[in-house]
mmCIF file of C-alpha atoms in Angstrom:
data_model
loop_
_atom_site.group_PDB
_atom_site.id
_atom_site.type_symbol
_atom_site.label_atom_id
_atom_site.label_comp_id
_atom_site.label_asym_id
_atom_site.label_seq_id
_atom_site.Cartn_x
_atom_site.Cartn_y
_atom_site.Cartn_z
ATOM 1 C CA VAL A 217 164.489 83.048 67.461
ATOM 2 C CA ASN A 218 168.422 83.046 66.698
ATOM 3 C CA GLY A 219 168.624 85.565 63.957
ATOM 4 C CA THR A 220 171.805 83.982 62.679
ATOM 5 C CA THR A 221 170.478 81.020 62.433
ATOM 6 C CA GLY A 222 167.029 80.983 62.102
ATOM 7 C CA GLU A 223 166.647 78.686 64.083
ATOM 8 C CA PRO A 224 164.699 78.843 67.428
ATOM 9 C CA LEU A 225 165.958 78.190 71.202
ATOM 10 C CA ASP A 226 165.052 75.710 72.603
ATOM 11 C CA ASN A 227 164.124 74.491 76.592
ATOM 12 C CA GLU A 228 167.493 75.001 78.009
ATOM 13 C CA HIS A 229 166.945 78.845 77.910
ATOM 14 C CA SER A 230 165.191 80.751 79.624
ATOM 15 C CA ALA A 231 163.142 84.136 79.188
ATOM 16 C CA LEU A 232 162.528 87.123 82.122
ATOM 17 C CA LEU A 233 159.418 89.205 81.801
ATOM 18 C CA ARG A 234 160.354 92.658 83.528
ATOM 19 C CA ALA A 235 156.930 95.354 84.792
ATOM 20 C CA PHE A 236 157.921 98.855 84.715
ATOM 21 C CA THR A 237 155.401 101.012 86.470
ATOM 22 C CA GLN A 238 154.670 104.637 85.943
ATOM 23 C CA ASP A 239 157.641 106.197 87.665
ATOM 24 C CA LEU A 240 159.913 103.906 86.423
ATOM 25 C CA ASN A 241 160.203 100.881 89.163
ATOM 26 C CA VAL A 242 160.196 97.517 88.532
ATOM 27 C CA THR A 243 157.280 95.762 90.080
ATOM 28 C CA LEU A 244 157.533 92.278 89.370
ATOM 29 C CA ASN A 245 160.281 90.485 88.148
ATOM 30 C CA MET A 246 158.146 86.191 86.467
ATOM 31 C CA THR A 247 161.045 83.873 84.699
ATOM 32 C CA THR A 248 160.173 80.790 83.252
ATOM 33 C CA THR A 249 161.579 78.214 80.598
ATOM 34 C CA LEU A 250 161.593 77.648 77.158
ATOM 35 C CA ASP A 251 159.167 75.498 75.438
ATOM 36 C CA ALA A 252 160.730 73.608 72.052
ATOM 37 C CA GLU A 253 159.648 75.623 69.445
ATOM 38 C CA GLY A 254 161.543 78.921 71.612
ATOM 39 C CA ASN A 255 157.853 80.256 72.362
ATOM 40 C CA PHE A 256 157.518 81.881 75.942
ATOM 41 C CA THR A 257 154.124 82.318 77.872
ATOM 42 C CA PHE A 258 153.405 84.293 81.020
ATOM 43 C CA ASP A 259 150.548 84.366 82.588
ATOM 44 C CA LEU A 260 149.427 87.320 84.737
ATOM 45 C CA THR A 261 146.611 88.231 86.611
ATOM 46 C CA ASP A 262 144.882 91.732 87.683
ATOM 47 C CA VAL A 263 147.552 94.076 85.303
ATOM 48 C CA PRO A 264 146.833 97.842 86.691
ATOM 49 C CA GLN A 265 146.385 100.051 83.008
ATOM 50 C CA ASP A 266 149.876 101.759 84.030
ATOM 51 C CA TRP A 267 152.458 98.974 83.868
ATOM 52 C CA PHE A 268 154.538 98.271 80.642
ATOM 53 C CA PHE A 269 156.114 94.774 80.189
ATOM 54 C CA ARG A 270 159.911 93.488 78.487
ATOM 55 C CA VAL A 271 160.709 90.626 77.887
ATOM 56 C CA GLY A 272 165.336 89.444 78.037
ATOM 57 C CA VAL A 273 166.332 86.082 77.119
ATOM 58 C CA THR A 274 169.978 86.125 77.832
ATOM 59 C CA TYR A 275 171.988 83.633 75.324
ATOM 60 C CA GLU A 276 175.980 83.138 74.881
ATOM 61 C CA ASP A 277 176.237 86.369 78.284
ATOM 62 C CA VAL A 278 174.359 88.743 76.655
ATOM 63 C CA GLU A 279 171.343 90.192 77.428
ATOM 64 C CA PHE A 280 168.468 90.599 74.522
ATOM 65 C CA GLY A 281 164.500 92.094 74.900
ATOM 66 C CA SER A 282 162.248 92.558 73.226
ATOM 67 C CA ASP A 283 159.727 95.871 72.398
ATOM 68 C CA PHE A 284 157.952 96.764 75.648
ATOM 69 C CA GLY A 285 154.178 96.441 75.505
ATOM 70 C CA GLN A 286 151.352 97.317 77.566
ATOM 71 C CA LEU A 287 147.575 95.298 78.222
ATOM 72 C CA THR A 288 144.484 97.095 79.351
ATOM 73 C CA PHE A 289 141.036 96.491 79.108
ATOM 74 C CA ASP A 290 140.964 95.833 75.267
ATOM 75 C CA VAL A 291 144.944 94.291 74.598
ATOM 76 C CA THR A 292 145.010 91.030 76.389
ATOM 77 C CA GLU A 293 147.678 89.143 75.057
ATOM 78 C CA LEU A 294 151.008 90.549 73.491
ATOM 79 C CA GLU A 295 153.322 88.949 71.666
ATOM 80 C CA MET A 296 156.654 90.067 72.820
ATOM 81 C CA PRO A 297 159.702 88.478 70.315
ATOM 82 C CA VAL A 298 163.538 88.339 71.009
ATOM 83 C CA THR A 299 165.395 88.031 68.851
ATOM 84 C CA VAL A 300 169.312 86.974 70.646
ATOM 85 C CA TYR A 301 172.037 86.200 67.401
ATOM 86 C CA GLU A 302 175.838 83.815 68.116
ATOM 87 C CA SER A 303 179.050 85.603 68.770
ATOM 88 C CA THR A 304 181.647 86.201 66.403
ATOM 89 C CA SER A 305 185.260 87.270 66.551
ATOM 90 C CA ASP A 306 185.553 88.453 63.038
ATOM 91 C CA PRO A 307 185.139 92.598 62.970
ATOM 92 C CA SER A 308 184.645 92.469 58.983
ATOM 93 C CA GLY A 309 180.864 93.887 59.661
ATOM 94 C CA ILE A 310 182.197 97.096 62.887
ATOM 95 C CA ASN A 311 181.729 100.015 60.514
ATOM 96 C CA ILE A 312 181.900 103.404 61.631
ATOM 97 C CA GLU A 313 179.815 105.662 60.037
ATOM 98 C CA GLN A 314 180.178 108.763 61.356
ATOM 99 C CA LEU A 315 183.855 110.004 62.861
ATOM 100 C CA HIS A 316 183.892 113.346 64.553
ATOM 101 C CA LEU A 317 186.412 115.889 65.415
ATOM 102 C CA ILE A 318 185.786 118.759 67.324
ATOM 103 C CA ILE A 319 188.736 120.706 68.922
ATOM 104 C CA ALA A 320 189.111 123.930 71.742
ATOM 105 C CA PHE A 321 192.208 125.413 72.809
ATOM 106 C CA GLY A 322 193.761 126.528 75.192
ATOM 107 C CA PRO A 323 197.736 127.349 76.762
ATOM 108 C CA GLU A 324 200.002 126.018 74.939
ATOM 109 C CA THR A 325 197.379 123.081 74.720
ATOM 110 C CA MET A 326 194.319 122.254 72.128
ATOM 111 C CA ARG A 327 191.489 119.716 73.445
ATOM 112 C CA VAL A 328 190.256 116.783 71.290
ATOM 113 C CA SER A 329 186.588 115.172 71.302
ATOM 114 C CA GLU A 330 186.057 112.858 68.578
ATOM 115 C CA LEU A 331 182.862 111.741 67.961
ATOM 116 C CA TYR A 332 181.873 107.953 67.422
ATOM 117 C CA GLN A 333 179.420 106.533 65.679
ATOM 118 C CA VAL A 334 179.580 102.485 65.358
ATOM 119 C CA ASN A 335 177.437 99.948 62.781
ATOM 120 C CA ASN A 336 177.856 96.614 63.224
ATOM 121 C CA ASN A 337 176.379 95.621 59.717
ATOM 122 C CA ALA A 338 177.143 91.086 60.867
ATOM 123 C CA ASP A 339 174.184 89.694 62.082
ATOM 124 C CA THR A 340 176.529 88.327 64.345
ATOM 125 C CA VAL A 341 177.043 89.726 67.916
ATOM 126 C CA PHE A 342 180.948 91.573 68.082
ATOM 127 C CA ILE A 343 182.800 90.418 71.083
ATOM 128 C CA GLY A 344 186.289 90.710 69.477
ATOM 129 C CA GLU A 345 189.496 89.502 67.853
ATOM 130 C CA SER A 346 190.771 87.316 70.724
ATOM 131 C CA GLY A 347 186.828 86.155 71.623
ATOM 132 C CA ASN A 348 186.906 87.244 75.095
ATOM 133 C CA ALA A 349 184.530 90.355 75.482
ATOM 134 C CA ASP A 350 186.435 90.733 78.364
ATOM 135 C CA LEU A 351 190.172 91.792 76.550
ATOM 136 C CA GLY A 352 188.336 94.507 74.454
ATOM 137 C CA THR A 353 185.726 94.862 72.308
ATOM 138 C CA PHE A 354 186.058 98.146 69.378
ATOM 139 C CA GLU A 355 189.455 99.420 69.182
ATOM 140 C CA MET A 356 190.749 102.977 69.390
ATOM 141 C CA SER A 357 193.811 105.208 69.756
ATOM 142 C CA VAL A 358 194.192 108.718 70.682
ATOM 143 C CA PRO A 359 197.805 110.739 69.152
ATOM 144 C CA ASP A 360 200.916 109.870 70.690
ATOM 145 C CA GLY A 361 201.710 112.067 74.280
ATOM 146 C CA ALA A 362 198.031 112.949 73.997
ATOM 147 C CA THR A 363 196.886 112.898 77.939
ATOM 148 C CA ARG A 364 193.810 113.682 79.855
ATOM 149 C CA VAL A 365 192.332 110.411 78.208
ATOM 150 C CA ASP A 366 188.991 109.808 78.759
ATOM 151 C CA PHE A 367 186.184 107.722 77.360
ATOM 152 C CA GLN A 368 182.627 108.116 77.770
ATOM 153 C CA ARG A 369 179.255 106.665 75.767
ATOM 154 C CA GLY A 370 176.872 108.798 75.126
ATOM 155 C CA PHE A 371 173.534 108.564 75.641
ATOM 156 C CA GLY A 372 170.161 110.093 76.036
ATOM 157 C CA SER A 373 169.480 112.985 74.814
ATOM 158 C CA ILE A 374 172.560 115.237 72.592
ATOM 159 C CA ASP A 375 173.996 117.251 76.175
ATOM 160 C CA SER A 376 173.629 113.825 78.259
ATOM 161 C CA PHE A 377 176.919 111.325 78.509
ATOM 162 C CA ILE A 378 177.819 108.153 81.456
ATOM 163 C CA PRO A 379 180.987 107.520 81.969
ATOM 164 C CA ALA A 380 182.703 104.542 80.081
ATOM 165 C CA GLN A 381 184.027 102.309 82.674
ATOM 166 C CA GLU A 382 183.959 99.517 80.564
ATOM 167 C CA VAL A 383 187.105 100.812 78.164
ATOM 168 C CA ILE A 384 190.194 99.186 79.213
ATOM 169 C CA PRO A 385 193.590 100.310 78.027
ATOM 170 C CA THR A 386 195.572 98.325 75.654
ATOM 171 C CA GLU A 387 199.117 97.056 74.535
ATOM 172 C CA SER A 388 197.400 99.470 71.026
ATOM 173 C CA GLY A 389 196.020 102.021 72.785
ATOM 174 C CA TYR A 390 191.649 100.935 74.180
ATOM 175 C CA ALA A 391 189.021 98.785 73.767
ATOM 176 C CA ASP A 392 185.407 98.748 75.231
ATOM 177 C CA THR A 393 184.909 95.670 76.887
ATOM 178 C CA LEU A 394 181.012 96.136 75.623
ATOM 179 C CA PRO A 395 179.541 93.224 73.257
ATOM 180 C CA LEU A 396 178.265 95.185 70.074
ATOM 181 C CA ARG A 397 175.480 94.066 69.260
ATOM 182 C CA PRO A 398 173.981 93.863 64.936
ATOM 183 C CA GLY A 399 172.393 96.751 63.753
ATOM 184 C CA PRO A 400 173.151 101.075 63.149
ATOM 185 C CA ALA A 401 174.345 102.955 65.843
ATOM 186 C CA THR A 402 175.140 99.901 68.126
ATOM 187 C CA LEU A 403 177.885 101.583 69.607
ATOM 188 C CA THR A 404 178.526 106.041 70.947
ATOM 189 C CA LEU A 405 181.980 106.741 72.416
ATOM 190 C CA LEU A 406 183.228 110.078 72.872
ATOM 191 C CA ALA A 407 187.547 109.618 73.688
ATOM 192 C CA THR A 408 188.209 113.352 74.051
ATOM 193 C CA TYR A 409 192.366 113.942 75.304
ATOM 194 C CA GLU A 410 195.045 116.954 74.992
ATOM 195 C CA LEU A 411 197.786 117.462 73.240
ATOM 196 C CA PRO A 412 200.390 120.430 73.445
ATOM 197 C CA TYR A 413 200.005 123.259 70.953
ATOM 198 C CA ASP A 414 201.798 125.860 70.996
ATOM 199 C CA GLU A 415 201.048 128.038 67.475
ATOM 200 C CA GLN A 416 201.652 124.592 65.439
ATOM 201 C CA GLY A 417 200.041 121.015 66.533
ATOM 202 C CA SER A 418 199.594 117.368 65.190
ATOM 203 C CA ILE A 419 196.370 115.476 65.278
ATOM 204 C CA THR A 420 197.895 111.296 63.820
ATOM 205 C CA HIS A 421 196.215 108.070 64.930
ATOM 206 C CA PRO A 422 195.350 105.011 62.977
ATOM 207 C CA VAL A 423 191.834 103.859 62.240
ATOM 208 C CA ASN A 424 191.153 100.656 63.207
ATOM 209 C CA TYR A 425 188.099 100.017 60.724
ATOM 210 C CA ASP A 426 186.658 101.258 57.721
ATOM 211 C CA THR A 427 185.033 105.329 58.433
ATOM 212 C CA SER A 428 182.761 106.150 56.166
ATOM 213 C CA ARG A 429 183.038 109.842 56.986
ATOM 214 C CA VAL A 430 185.151 112.467 59.167
ATOM 215 C CA ASN A 431 183.910 115.010 59.965
ATOM 216 C CA LEU A 432 185.763 117.689 61.591
ATOM 217 C CA VAL A 433 184.596 121.023 63.038
ATOM 218 C CA LEU A 434 187.801 123.340 63.850
ATOM 219 C CA PRO A 435 186.432 126.751 65.616
ATOM 220 C CA ASP A 436 187.459 130.390 63.811
ATOM 221 C CA VAL A 437 190.037 131.382 66.396
ATOM 222 C CA GLY A 438 193.203 131.945 64.007
ATOM 223 C CA VAL A 439 194.185 128.338 64.055
ATOM 224 C CA GLU A 440 194.449 126.979 60.304
ATOM 225 C CA LEU A 441 194.385 123.482 59.163
ATOM 226 C CA THR A 442 197.633 123.871 56.478
ATOM 227 C CA GLU A 443 197.538 120.672 54.969
ATOM 228 C CA THR A 444 194.480 119.954 53.302
ATOM 229 C CA THR A 445 195.223 117.523 50.635
ATOM 230 C CA ASP A 446 192.861 114.913 51.868
ATOM 231 C CA TRP A 447 190.445 117.311 53.408
ATOM 232 C CA VAL A 448 187.498 118.571 51.389
ATOM 233 C CA ALA A 449 185.886 121.809 52.493
ATOM 234 C CA GLY A 450 182.649 121.678 53.747
ATOM 235 C CA GLY A 451 181.842 125.799 55.000
ATOM 236 C CA GLN A 452 182.201 127.676 57.179
ATOM 237 C CA THR A 453 178.797 128.774 59.580
ATOM 238 C CA ALA A 454 178.358 131.647 62.035
ATOM 239 C CA MET A 455 178.141 129.895 66.137
ATOM 240 C CA GLN A 456 177.131 132.308 68.678
ATOM 241 C CA GLY A 457 179.465 134.558 69.288
ATOM 242 C CA GLY A 458 181.539 132.497 67.169
ATOM 243 C CA SER A 459 181.453 130.579 64.008
ATOM 244 C CA MET A 460 183.576 127.287 62.539
ATOM 245 C CA SER A 461 184.903 125.778 59.122
ATOM 246 C CA THR A 462 184.789 122.125 58.238
ATOM 247 C CA TYR A 463 185.918 119.907 56.543
ATOM 248 C CA GLY A 464 186.280 116.046 55.400
ATOM 249 C CA GLN A 465 186.661 112.592 53.985
ATOM 250 C CA SER A 466 184.509 109.375 53.121
ATOM 251 C CA ASP A 467 185.895 105.699 52.818
ATOM 252 C CA LEU A 468 188.661 105.380 55.490
ATOM 253 C CA PRO A 469 189.903 101.701 55.497
ATOM 254 C CA ALA A 470 190.385 99.904 57.884
ATOM 255 C CA GLY A 471 194.141 100.429 59.222
ATOM 256 C CA SER A 472 194.663 104.050 57.061
ATOM 257 C CA GLU A 473 196.759 107.023 59.133
ATOM 258 C CA LEU A 474 193.830 110.042 60.275
ATOM 259 C CA SER A 475 195.936 112.713 60.427
ATOM 260 C CA LEU A 476 195.832 116.746 60.651
ATOM 261 C CA ASP A 477 198.633 119.470 60.736
ATOM 262 C CA LEU A 478 197.244 122.729 62.638
ATOM 263 C CA GLU A 479 198.726 126.039 62.616
ATOM 264 C CA GLY A 480 198.045 129.936 64.509
ATOM 265 C CA LYS A 481 198.061 131.168 67.451
ATOM 266 C CA PRO A 482 194.652 131.106 68.896
ATOM 267 C CA ARG A 483 192.410 133.995 69.670
ATOM 268 C CA SER A 484 191.957 134.391 73.827
ATOM 269 C CA SER A 485 189.024 133.391 75.692
ATOM 270 C CA THR A 486 187.755 136.702 75.859
ATOM 271 C CA GLU A 487 187.911 137.468 71.637
ATOM 272 C CA THR A 488 185.660 133.925 70.968
ATOM 273 C CA THR A 489 183.642 131.566 72.662
ATOM 274 C CA THR A 490 185.540 129.017 72.535
ATOM 275 C CA GLY A 491 188.106 130.143 74.838
ATOM 276 C CA PRO A 492 190.436 128.218 77.265
ATOM 277 C CA ILE A 493 188.962 124.360 77.555
ATOM 278 C CA ALA A 494 186.442 124.136 78.777
ATOM 279 C CA ASP A 495 185.640 121.031 81.741
ATOM 280 C CA ASN A 496 182.701 119.522 80.098
ATOM 281 C CA SER A 497 182.677 118.744 75.727
ATOM 282 C CA THR A 498 180.057 118.285 75.532
ATOM 283 C CA GLU A 499 179.140 122.746 74.896
ATOM 284 C CA LEU A 500 181.204 121.723 72.220
ATOM 285 C CA LEU A 501 179.901 118.869 71.010
ATOM 286 C CA ILE A 502 176.454 120.500 70.539
ATOM 287 C CA GLY A 503 178.286 123.010 68.932
ATOM 288 C CA ALA A 504 179.435 121.030 66.831
ATOM 289 C CA ALA A 505 176.770 118.882 66.414
ATOM 290 C CA ALA A 506 174.540 122.667 65.280
ATOM 291 C CA ALA A 507 177.920 122.870 62.764
ATOM 292 C CA VAL A 508 177.655 119.672 61.175
ATOM 293 C CA ILE A 509 173.841 119.874 60.788
ATOM 294 C CA VAL A 510 173.726 123.346 58.752
ATOM 295 C CA ILE A 511 176.584 123.079 56.733
ATOM 296 C CA GLY A 512 175.236 120.033 55.613
ATOM 297 C CA ILE A 513 178.356 117.377 55.417
ATOM 298 C CA GLY A 514 176.806 115.087 57.800
ATOM 299 C CA ALA A 515 174.537 115.559 61.063
ATOM 300 C CA VAL A 516 175.927 113.597 64.431
ATOM 301 C CA PHE A 517 172.910 111.185 64.116
ATOM 302 C CA VAL A 518 173.733 109.086 67.351
ATOM 303 C CA ARG A 519 171.578 106.451 68.481
ATOM 304 C CA ARG A 520 168.238 107.511 71.340
ATOM 305 C CA TRP A 521 169.654 111.570 70.701
ATOM 306 C CA ARG A 522 168.707 114.927 70.211
ATOM 307 C CA VAL A 523 169.985 117.334 67.646
ATOM 308 C CA GLU A 524 167.233 119.646 68.708
ATOM 309 C CA ALA A 525 165.476 121.165 70.864
ATOM 310 C CA ASP A 526 161.718 120.163 70.131
ATOM 311 C CA ASP A 527 163.163 116.542 68.362
ATOM 312 C CA GLU A 528 161.557 114.670 71.567
ATOM 313 C CA TRP A 529 161.592 110.983 72.031
ATOM 314 C CA ASP A 530 158.587 108.908 72.141
ATOM 315 C CA GLN A 531 157.849 107.002 74.904
ATOM 316 C CA ASP A 532 159.194 103.103 73.808
ATOM 317 C CA GLU A 533 162.389 105.270 73.717
ATOM 318 C CA LEU A 534 163.014 106.264 76.783
ATOM 319 C CA LEU A 535 161.073 102.976 78.503
ATOM 320 C CA GLN A 536 164.025 101.512 76.328
ATOM 321 C CA ALA A 537 166.512 103.842 77.624
ATOM 322 C CA LEU A 538 166.009 102.545 81.277
ATOM 323 C CA ALA A 539 166.003 99.288 80.980
ATOM 324 C CA ASP A 540 168.583 99.298 78.996
ATOM 325 C CA LEU A 541 169.959 102.340 82.060
ATOM 326 C CA ASP A 542 168.589 99.040 84.403
ATOM 327 C CA ASP A 543 170.470 96.152 83.011
ATOM 328 C CA GLU A 544 173.889 97.817 82.923
ATOM 329 C CA PHE A 545 173.905 98.649 86.569
ATOM 330 C CA ALA A 546 172.401 95.602 87.116
ATOM 331 C CA ALA A 547 175.642 93.896 85.999
ATOM 332 C CA GLY A 548 178.156 96.351 87.540
ATOM 333 C CA GLU A 549 178.707 98.344 84.311
ATOM 334 C CA VAL A 550 177.889 102.112 85.815
ATOM 335 C CA ASP A 551 178.788 103.140 88.712
ATOM 336 C CA GLU A 552 175.646 104.004 91.245
ATOM 337 C CA ARG A 553 175.562 108.036 91.068
ATOM 338 C CA THR A 554 175.504 108.427 87.292
ATOM 339 C CA TYR A 555 172.772 105.530 87.684
ATOM 340 C CA LYS A 556 170.557 107.718 89.576
ATOM 341 C CA ARG A 557 171.158 110.558 87.706
ATOM 342 C CA GLU A 558 170.279 109.234 84.529
ATOM 343 C CA ARG A 559 167.934 107.594 85.998
ATOM 344 C CA GLU A 560 166.254 110.720 87.633
ATOM 345 C CA GLN A 561 166.493 112.126 83.894
ATOM 346 C CA LEU A 562 164.390 109.685 82.855
ATOM 347 C CA LYS A 563 162.095 109.732 84.909
ATOM 348 C CA ALA A 564 161.487 113.645 84.596
ATOM 349 C CA GLU A 565 161.648 112.802 80.682
ATOM 350 C CA LEU A 566 158.655 110.789 80.282
ATOM 351 C CA ALA A 567 156.559 112.028 83.317
ATOM 352 C CA ALA A 568 156.039 114.688 80.409
ATOM 353 C CA ILE A 569 154.784 112.520 78.888
ATOM 354 C CA TRP A 570 152.935 111.730 79.803
ATOM 355 C CA GLN A 571 151.260 114.929 81.904
ATOM 356 C CA SER A 572 150.693 116.052 78.249
ATOM 357 C CA GLU A 573 149.052 113.209 77.181
ATOM 358 C CA GLU A 574 146.820 113.098 80.687
ATOM 359 C CA GLY A 575 146.337 117.702 79.491
ATOM 360 C CA ALA A 576 145.369 116.203 75.504
#
């Protein structure tokens, strides 16, 4: 069904059925043409009970998928509806639900991590204002003078990112080139960059979409926020080896400016766990997320992420993550090394679930 128009697809489109084994290998690919009412049927024989199925339909160059299903002796038929959407160049449905800023300090330098959680509240797929996703969809800005700019895509657990190789430079900053599908947390991007810092510094750049909440996490290392007119203090929490202070802003309209000024000499790495700038921003992100949750100014609710160690994925989420990863690799959106690493991690987590269920 076309979720934008409410009408079924016609018989000019086809459906692709994939089957996955327990070790997450694709063991079956079948294609069929839709009928005049948008229906598809796959007839299977001799199907192992440990296979999992998913149906995909490509519409306007974007693939949409069903939920996962499993056939058993008792369940011999599956209904696996797929909803596709029209494309749009109108950005009005794009909303940044949460933007987290996490800052670390090094010698005469500060590293800023900005974690975007983006919703698409429209019933269409956003392909960028140009109408061509290859020219940019979701746009981001960084401060003038920023160096070592890098982007990672939130994937899997909170300690797992993949390089966002689809992000490109633009005349006004940077932009992702993947279409934004309808729904909450349709996109999670982590932008990191460095700025000069010599006992004072500032961060200023526009936000390109309506932003519901901005959270600033500042390690208590002797640096203070000097201009707090727009920022509301959220509190302070103790972390292992140190503490963090948080501030927040709400309801920033598209085109407004995000700005903050910092002052103070950061203590050395022997006095704080933050220390020099780490190569891996993930460690800071985990601590920042914990600080945000504890203080209560908003949690980092990222699609399919774990914030606490005992909050694990369920089987369907892992299989969906695997299917998404396979699709991205097939489309050339993920390099082979990253693909293999993330796939092994997903397989290990899914195997742990199956072993747990067998033990029970």
